XYZ file of C-alpha atoms in Angstrom:
354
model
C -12.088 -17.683 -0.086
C -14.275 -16.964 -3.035
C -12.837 -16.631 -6.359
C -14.588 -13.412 -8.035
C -12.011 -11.174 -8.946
C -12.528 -7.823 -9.883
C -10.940 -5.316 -12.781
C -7.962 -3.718 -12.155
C -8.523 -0.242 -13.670
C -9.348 -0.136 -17.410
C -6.313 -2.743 -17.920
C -8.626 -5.601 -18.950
C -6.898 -7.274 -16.064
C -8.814 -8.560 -12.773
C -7.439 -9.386 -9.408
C -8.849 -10.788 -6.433
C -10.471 -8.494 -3.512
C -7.398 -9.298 -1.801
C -4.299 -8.672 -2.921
C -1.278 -10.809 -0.411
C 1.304 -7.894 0.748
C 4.815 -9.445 1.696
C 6.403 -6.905 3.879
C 6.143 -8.798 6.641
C 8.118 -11.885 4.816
C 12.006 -11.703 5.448
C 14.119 -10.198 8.144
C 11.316 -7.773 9.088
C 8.922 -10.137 10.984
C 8.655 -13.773 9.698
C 12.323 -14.404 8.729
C 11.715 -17.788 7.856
C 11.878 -18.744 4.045
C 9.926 -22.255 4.243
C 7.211 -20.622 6.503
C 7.022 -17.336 4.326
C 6.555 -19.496 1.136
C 3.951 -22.026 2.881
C 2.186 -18.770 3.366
C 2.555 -17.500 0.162
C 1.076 -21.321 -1.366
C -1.602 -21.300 0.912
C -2.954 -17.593 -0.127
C -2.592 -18.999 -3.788
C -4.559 -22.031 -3.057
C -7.289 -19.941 -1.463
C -8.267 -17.905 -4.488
C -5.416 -14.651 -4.145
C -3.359 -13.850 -7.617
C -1.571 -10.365 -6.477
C 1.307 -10.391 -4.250
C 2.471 -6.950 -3.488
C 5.808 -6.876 -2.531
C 9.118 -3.490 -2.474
C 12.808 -3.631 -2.742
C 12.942 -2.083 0.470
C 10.979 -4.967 2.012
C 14.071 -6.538 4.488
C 16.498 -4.865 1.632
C 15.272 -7.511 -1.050
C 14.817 -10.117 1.519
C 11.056 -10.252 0.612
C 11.225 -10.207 -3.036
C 13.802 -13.380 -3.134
C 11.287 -15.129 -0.519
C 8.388 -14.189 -3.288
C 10.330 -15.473 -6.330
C 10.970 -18.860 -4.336
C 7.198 -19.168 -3.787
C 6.642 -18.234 -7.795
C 8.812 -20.336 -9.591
C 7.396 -22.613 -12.197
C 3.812 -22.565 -12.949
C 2.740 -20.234 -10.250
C 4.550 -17.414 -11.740
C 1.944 -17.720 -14.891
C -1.113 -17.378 -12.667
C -0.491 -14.712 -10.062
C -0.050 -10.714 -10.594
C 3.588 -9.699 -9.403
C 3.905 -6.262 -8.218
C 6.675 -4.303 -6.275
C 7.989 -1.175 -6.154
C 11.139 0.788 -5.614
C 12.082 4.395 -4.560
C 13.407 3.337 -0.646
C 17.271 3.346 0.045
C 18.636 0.068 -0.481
C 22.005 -0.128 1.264
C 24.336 2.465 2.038
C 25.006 4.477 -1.076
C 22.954 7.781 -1.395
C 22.930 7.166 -4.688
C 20.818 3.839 -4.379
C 17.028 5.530 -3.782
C 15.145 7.439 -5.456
C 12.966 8.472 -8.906
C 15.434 9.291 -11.335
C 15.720 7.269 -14.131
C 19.484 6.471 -13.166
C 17.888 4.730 -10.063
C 14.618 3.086 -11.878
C 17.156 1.004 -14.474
C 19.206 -0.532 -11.335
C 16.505 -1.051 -9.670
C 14.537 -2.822 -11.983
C 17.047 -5.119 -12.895
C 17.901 -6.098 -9.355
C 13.954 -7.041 -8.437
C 14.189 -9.098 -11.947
C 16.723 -10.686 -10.408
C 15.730 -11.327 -6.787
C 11.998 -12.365 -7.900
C 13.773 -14.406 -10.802
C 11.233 -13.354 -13.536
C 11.476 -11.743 -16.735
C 8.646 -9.420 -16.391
C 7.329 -7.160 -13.407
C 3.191 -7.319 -14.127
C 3.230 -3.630 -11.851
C 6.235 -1.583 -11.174
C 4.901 1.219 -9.062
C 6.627 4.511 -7.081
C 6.455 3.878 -3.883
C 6.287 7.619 -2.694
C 6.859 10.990 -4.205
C 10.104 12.558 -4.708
C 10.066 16.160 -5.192
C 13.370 16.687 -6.064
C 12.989 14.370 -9.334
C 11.029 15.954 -12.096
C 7.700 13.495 -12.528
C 8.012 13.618 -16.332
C 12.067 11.982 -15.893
C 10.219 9.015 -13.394
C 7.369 8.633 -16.122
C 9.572 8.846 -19.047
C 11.782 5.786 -17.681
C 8.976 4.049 -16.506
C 7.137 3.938 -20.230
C 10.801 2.807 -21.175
C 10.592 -0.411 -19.061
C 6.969 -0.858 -20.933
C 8.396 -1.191 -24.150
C 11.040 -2.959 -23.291
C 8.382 -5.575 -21.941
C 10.006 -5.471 -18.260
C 6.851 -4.428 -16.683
C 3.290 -4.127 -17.898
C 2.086 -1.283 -15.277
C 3.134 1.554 -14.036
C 1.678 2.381 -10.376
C 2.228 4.745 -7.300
C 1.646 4.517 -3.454
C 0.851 6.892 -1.271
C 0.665 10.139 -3.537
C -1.543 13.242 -3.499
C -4.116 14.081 -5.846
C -3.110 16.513 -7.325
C 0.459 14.432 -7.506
C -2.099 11.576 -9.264
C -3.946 14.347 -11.742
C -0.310 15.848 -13.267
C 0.822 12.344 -13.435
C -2.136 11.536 -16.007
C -1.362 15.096 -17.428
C 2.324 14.516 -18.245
C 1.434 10.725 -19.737
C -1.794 12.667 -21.844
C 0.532 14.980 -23.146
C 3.949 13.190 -23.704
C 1.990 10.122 -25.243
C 3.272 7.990 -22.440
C 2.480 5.148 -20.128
C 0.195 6.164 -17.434
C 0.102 5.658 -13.775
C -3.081 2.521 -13.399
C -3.095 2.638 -9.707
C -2.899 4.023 -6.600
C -2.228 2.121 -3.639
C -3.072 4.717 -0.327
C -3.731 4.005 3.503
C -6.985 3.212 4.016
C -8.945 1.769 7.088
C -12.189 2.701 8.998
C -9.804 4.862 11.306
C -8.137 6.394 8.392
C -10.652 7.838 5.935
C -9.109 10.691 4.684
C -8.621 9.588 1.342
C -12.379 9.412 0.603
C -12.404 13.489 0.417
C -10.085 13.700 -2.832
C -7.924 11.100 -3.465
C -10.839 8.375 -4.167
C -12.736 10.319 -6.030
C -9.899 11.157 -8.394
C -8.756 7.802 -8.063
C -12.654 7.175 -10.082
C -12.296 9.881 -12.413
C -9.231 8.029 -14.003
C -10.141 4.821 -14.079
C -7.332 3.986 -11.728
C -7.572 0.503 -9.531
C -6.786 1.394 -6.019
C -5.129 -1.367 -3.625
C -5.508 0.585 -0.025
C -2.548 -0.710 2.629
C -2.828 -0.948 5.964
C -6.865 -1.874 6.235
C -6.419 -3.166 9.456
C -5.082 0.024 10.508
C -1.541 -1.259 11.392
C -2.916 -4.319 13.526
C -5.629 -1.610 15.680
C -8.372 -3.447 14.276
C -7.022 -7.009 14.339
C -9.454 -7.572 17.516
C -6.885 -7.352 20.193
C -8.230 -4.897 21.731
C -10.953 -4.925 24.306
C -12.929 -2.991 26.362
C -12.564 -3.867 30.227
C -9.181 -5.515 29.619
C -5.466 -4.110 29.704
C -4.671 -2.913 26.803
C -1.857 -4.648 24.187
C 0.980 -2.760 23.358
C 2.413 -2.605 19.504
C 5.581 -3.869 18.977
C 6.259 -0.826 16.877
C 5.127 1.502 19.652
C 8.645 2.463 20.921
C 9.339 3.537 16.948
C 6.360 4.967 16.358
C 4.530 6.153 19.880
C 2.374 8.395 18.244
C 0.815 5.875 16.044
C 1.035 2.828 18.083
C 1.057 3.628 21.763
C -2.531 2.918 23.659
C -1.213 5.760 26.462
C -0.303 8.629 23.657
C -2.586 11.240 23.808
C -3.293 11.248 20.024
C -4.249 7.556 20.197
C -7.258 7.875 22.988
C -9.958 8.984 20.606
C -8.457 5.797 18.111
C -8.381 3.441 21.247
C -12.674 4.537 21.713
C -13.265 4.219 18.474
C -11.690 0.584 17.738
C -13.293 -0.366 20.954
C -16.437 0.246 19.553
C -15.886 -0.990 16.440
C -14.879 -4.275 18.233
C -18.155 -4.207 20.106
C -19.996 -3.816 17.051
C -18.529 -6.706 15.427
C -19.020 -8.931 18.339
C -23.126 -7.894 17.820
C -22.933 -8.892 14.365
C -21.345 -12.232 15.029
C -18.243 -11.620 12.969
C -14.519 -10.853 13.778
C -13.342 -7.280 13.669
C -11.239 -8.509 11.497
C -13.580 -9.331 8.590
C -15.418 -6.155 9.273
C -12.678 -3.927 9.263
C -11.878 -5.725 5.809
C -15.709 -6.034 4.342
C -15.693 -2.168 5.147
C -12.798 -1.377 3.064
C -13.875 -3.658 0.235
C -17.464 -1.717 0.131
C -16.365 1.372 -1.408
C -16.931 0.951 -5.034
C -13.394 2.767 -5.389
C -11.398 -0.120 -4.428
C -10.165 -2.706 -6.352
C -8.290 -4.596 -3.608
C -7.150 -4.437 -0.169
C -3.851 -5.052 0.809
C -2.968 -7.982 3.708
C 0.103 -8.405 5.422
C 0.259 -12.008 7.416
C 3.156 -12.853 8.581
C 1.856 -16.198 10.213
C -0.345 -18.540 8.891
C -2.573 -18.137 11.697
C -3.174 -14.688 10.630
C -3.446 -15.356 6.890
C -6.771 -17.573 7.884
C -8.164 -15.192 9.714
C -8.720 -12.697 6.941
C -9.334 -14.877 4.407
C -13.105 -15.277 4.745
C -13.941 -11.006 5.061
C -14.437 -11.412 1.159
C -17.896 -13.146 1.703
C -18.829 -10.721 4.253
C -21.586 -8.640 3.321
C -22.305 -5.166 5.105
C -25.866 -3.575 5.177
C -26.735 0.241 4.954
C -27.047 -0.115 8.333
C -24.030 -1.228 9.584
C -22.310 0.992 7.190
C -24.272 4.359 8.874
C -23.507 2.712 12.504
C -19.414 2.780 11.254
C -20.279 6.622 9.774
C -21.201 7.511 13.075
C -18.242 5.922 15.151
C -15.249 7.409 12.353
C -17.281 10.324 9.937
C -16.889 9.825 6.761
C -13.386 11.778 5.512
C -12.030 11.540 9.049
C -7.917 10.424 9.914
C -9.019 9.501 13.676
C -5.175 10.248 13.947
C -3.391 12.003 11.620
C -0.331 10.414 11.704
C -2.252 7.416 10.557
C -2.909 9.337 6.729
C 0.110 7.761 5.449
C 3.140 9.995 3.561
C 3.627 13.469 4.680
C 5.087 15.679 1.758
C 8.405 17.906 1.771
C 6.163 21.252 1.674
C 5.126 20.390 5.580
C 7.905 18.236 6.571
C 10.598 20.660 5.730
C 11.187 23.828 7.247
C 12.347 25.523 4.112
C 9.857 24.855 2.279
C 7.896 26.967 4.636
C 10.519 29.574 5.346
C 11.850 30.136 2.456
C 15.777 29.761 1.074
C 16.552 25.966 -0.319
C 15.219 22.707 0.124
C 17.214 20.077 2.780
C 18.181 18.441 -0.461
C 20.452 21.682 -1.468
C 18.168 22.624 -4.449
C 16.637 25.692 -4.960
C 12.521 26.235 -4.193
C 10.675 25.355 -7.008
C 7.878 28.191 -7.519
């Protein structure tokens, strides 16, 4: 893989185009330490220095498997993030924004990654019923005392992103530097607001999912029966060839695979070139959880796509479109709960915030 890297906000830090996501290392998928590390060495070797990783990952599973692969020199060289916010056991207590959460939390991914510093703590989703200046206002806490180096978020709004820079402005605090949203040809909903705001901050944006949760990994084909997701019994709506909502995606990736094959690339590579082409992004997210798979995405960094191909991709997935919505990532409180639509209180017990 080529080695240009490219800058990570205004942070005077770069990062590779690809950034090595370990969800699927632990429990989850590839439950195999030795393998997960070999991994891990191999994407190292090949030019990657992020590893994007979450407490909730297999319950810290993934983080201990990451701070096996990092100790000793490589720990110097690569850019550690995680995050935290998921439930991590059984305690409701253990989840979360507040800052009574962010300290334990911390401390524990210190500990399972074994490293004295976190190079980007981020949130992984928005919490309503935590006041964004308390998350912020912990968060610039763990800057100073040189825990982490970079606050970041996944999967907000953004107008969630704009108060965030408001509340830092104002309270003289450490910002939010990135965003890290779905993003994928069949999920370009993000390019209407949240990428554009994403520019006007200067914040580097790592998109997840580019590969559109494995849709445009090339299994598909037209004329052939078509592969079912592992994850389709969990998530039929997102993952099920046969659900309605998933037809018009099923066309689409067909296509796309058709036009890759005419190119003389994988779909792979173009559904990662494509990603990598908006000058928004900083650097997209992969999730291997074989080795197998890790090689095949490797090379979509030295793929180059012309105007043309770009307009022929415009035409199969408009700019701005979610193919499927229930691809566009987090869905917030004010639509997922009934009370927040019908007045009364919140399904947390709190009163509506006005």
């Amino acid at each position: 893989m080529s080695t240009n890297r490219r800058p990570f906000g205004r942070t005077g830090v770069w990062i590779s185009p690809l950034t090595l996501g370990a969800m699927n290392f632990g429990v989850r998928a590839n439950a195999d330490h030795d393998d997960s590390i070999r991994i891990i060495h191999a994407a190292l070797d090949a030019g990657i220095n992020v590893i994007d990783t979450a407490d909730v990952y297999s319950q810290g599973e993934s983080e201990e498997i990451v701070g096996k692969a990092l100790k000793g020199a490589r720990r110097d060289g690569t850019f550690l993030a995680t995050k935290f916010h998921g439930q991590i056991g059984e305690e409701p207590h253990r989840r979360g924004n507040s800052r009574r959460w962010i300290f334990q939390a911390v401390e524990d991914s210190l500990r399972r990654l074994d490293t004295d510093w976190i190079d980007l703590y981020q949130v992984h989703r928005p919490e309503d019923e935590t006041d964004v200046e308390e998350t912020l206002g912990a968060l610039d806490d763990l800057v100073r005392q040189g825990k982490i180096r970079y606050v970041g978020s996944s999967t907000y709004d953004p107008w969630e992103i704009v108060e965030g820079q408001w509340v830092s402005r104002t309270r003289g605090i450490s910002r939010v530097v990135s965003e890290q949203p779905p993003y994928s040809i069949l999920t370009r909903g993000i390019e209407r607001e949240l990428l554009p705001v994403a520019q006007r901050y200067d914040l580097a944006v790592l998109p997840w999912s580019p590969l559109a949760g494995g849709w445009l990994s090339g299994r598909h084909r037209r004329g052939q029966e078509q592969p079912v997701s592992d994850r389709a019994g969990q998530f039929p709506n997102r993952f099920d060839p046969a659900h309605p909502d998933n037809a018009v995606k099923l066309e689409a990736t067909l296509q796309l695979g058709e036009l890759a094959d005419e190119l003389g690339i994988s779909l792979v590579h173009l559904a990662l070139a494509w990603v990598l082409e908006h000058p928004a992004v900083t650097s997209a997210i992969i999730g291997p959880r074989s080795f197998e798979q890790l090689e095949s995405q490797l090379g979509a960094v030295d793929v180059r796509l012309t105007a043309d191909v770009l307009d022929r991709i415009d035409e199969i997935v408009p700019p701005g479109t979610n193919v499927n919505d229930a691809d566009g990532g987090y869905v917030p409180e004010s639509l997922s709960d009934p009370s927040r639509r019908r007045g009364g209180r919140t399904s947390h017990g709190s009163p509506r915030r006005f």
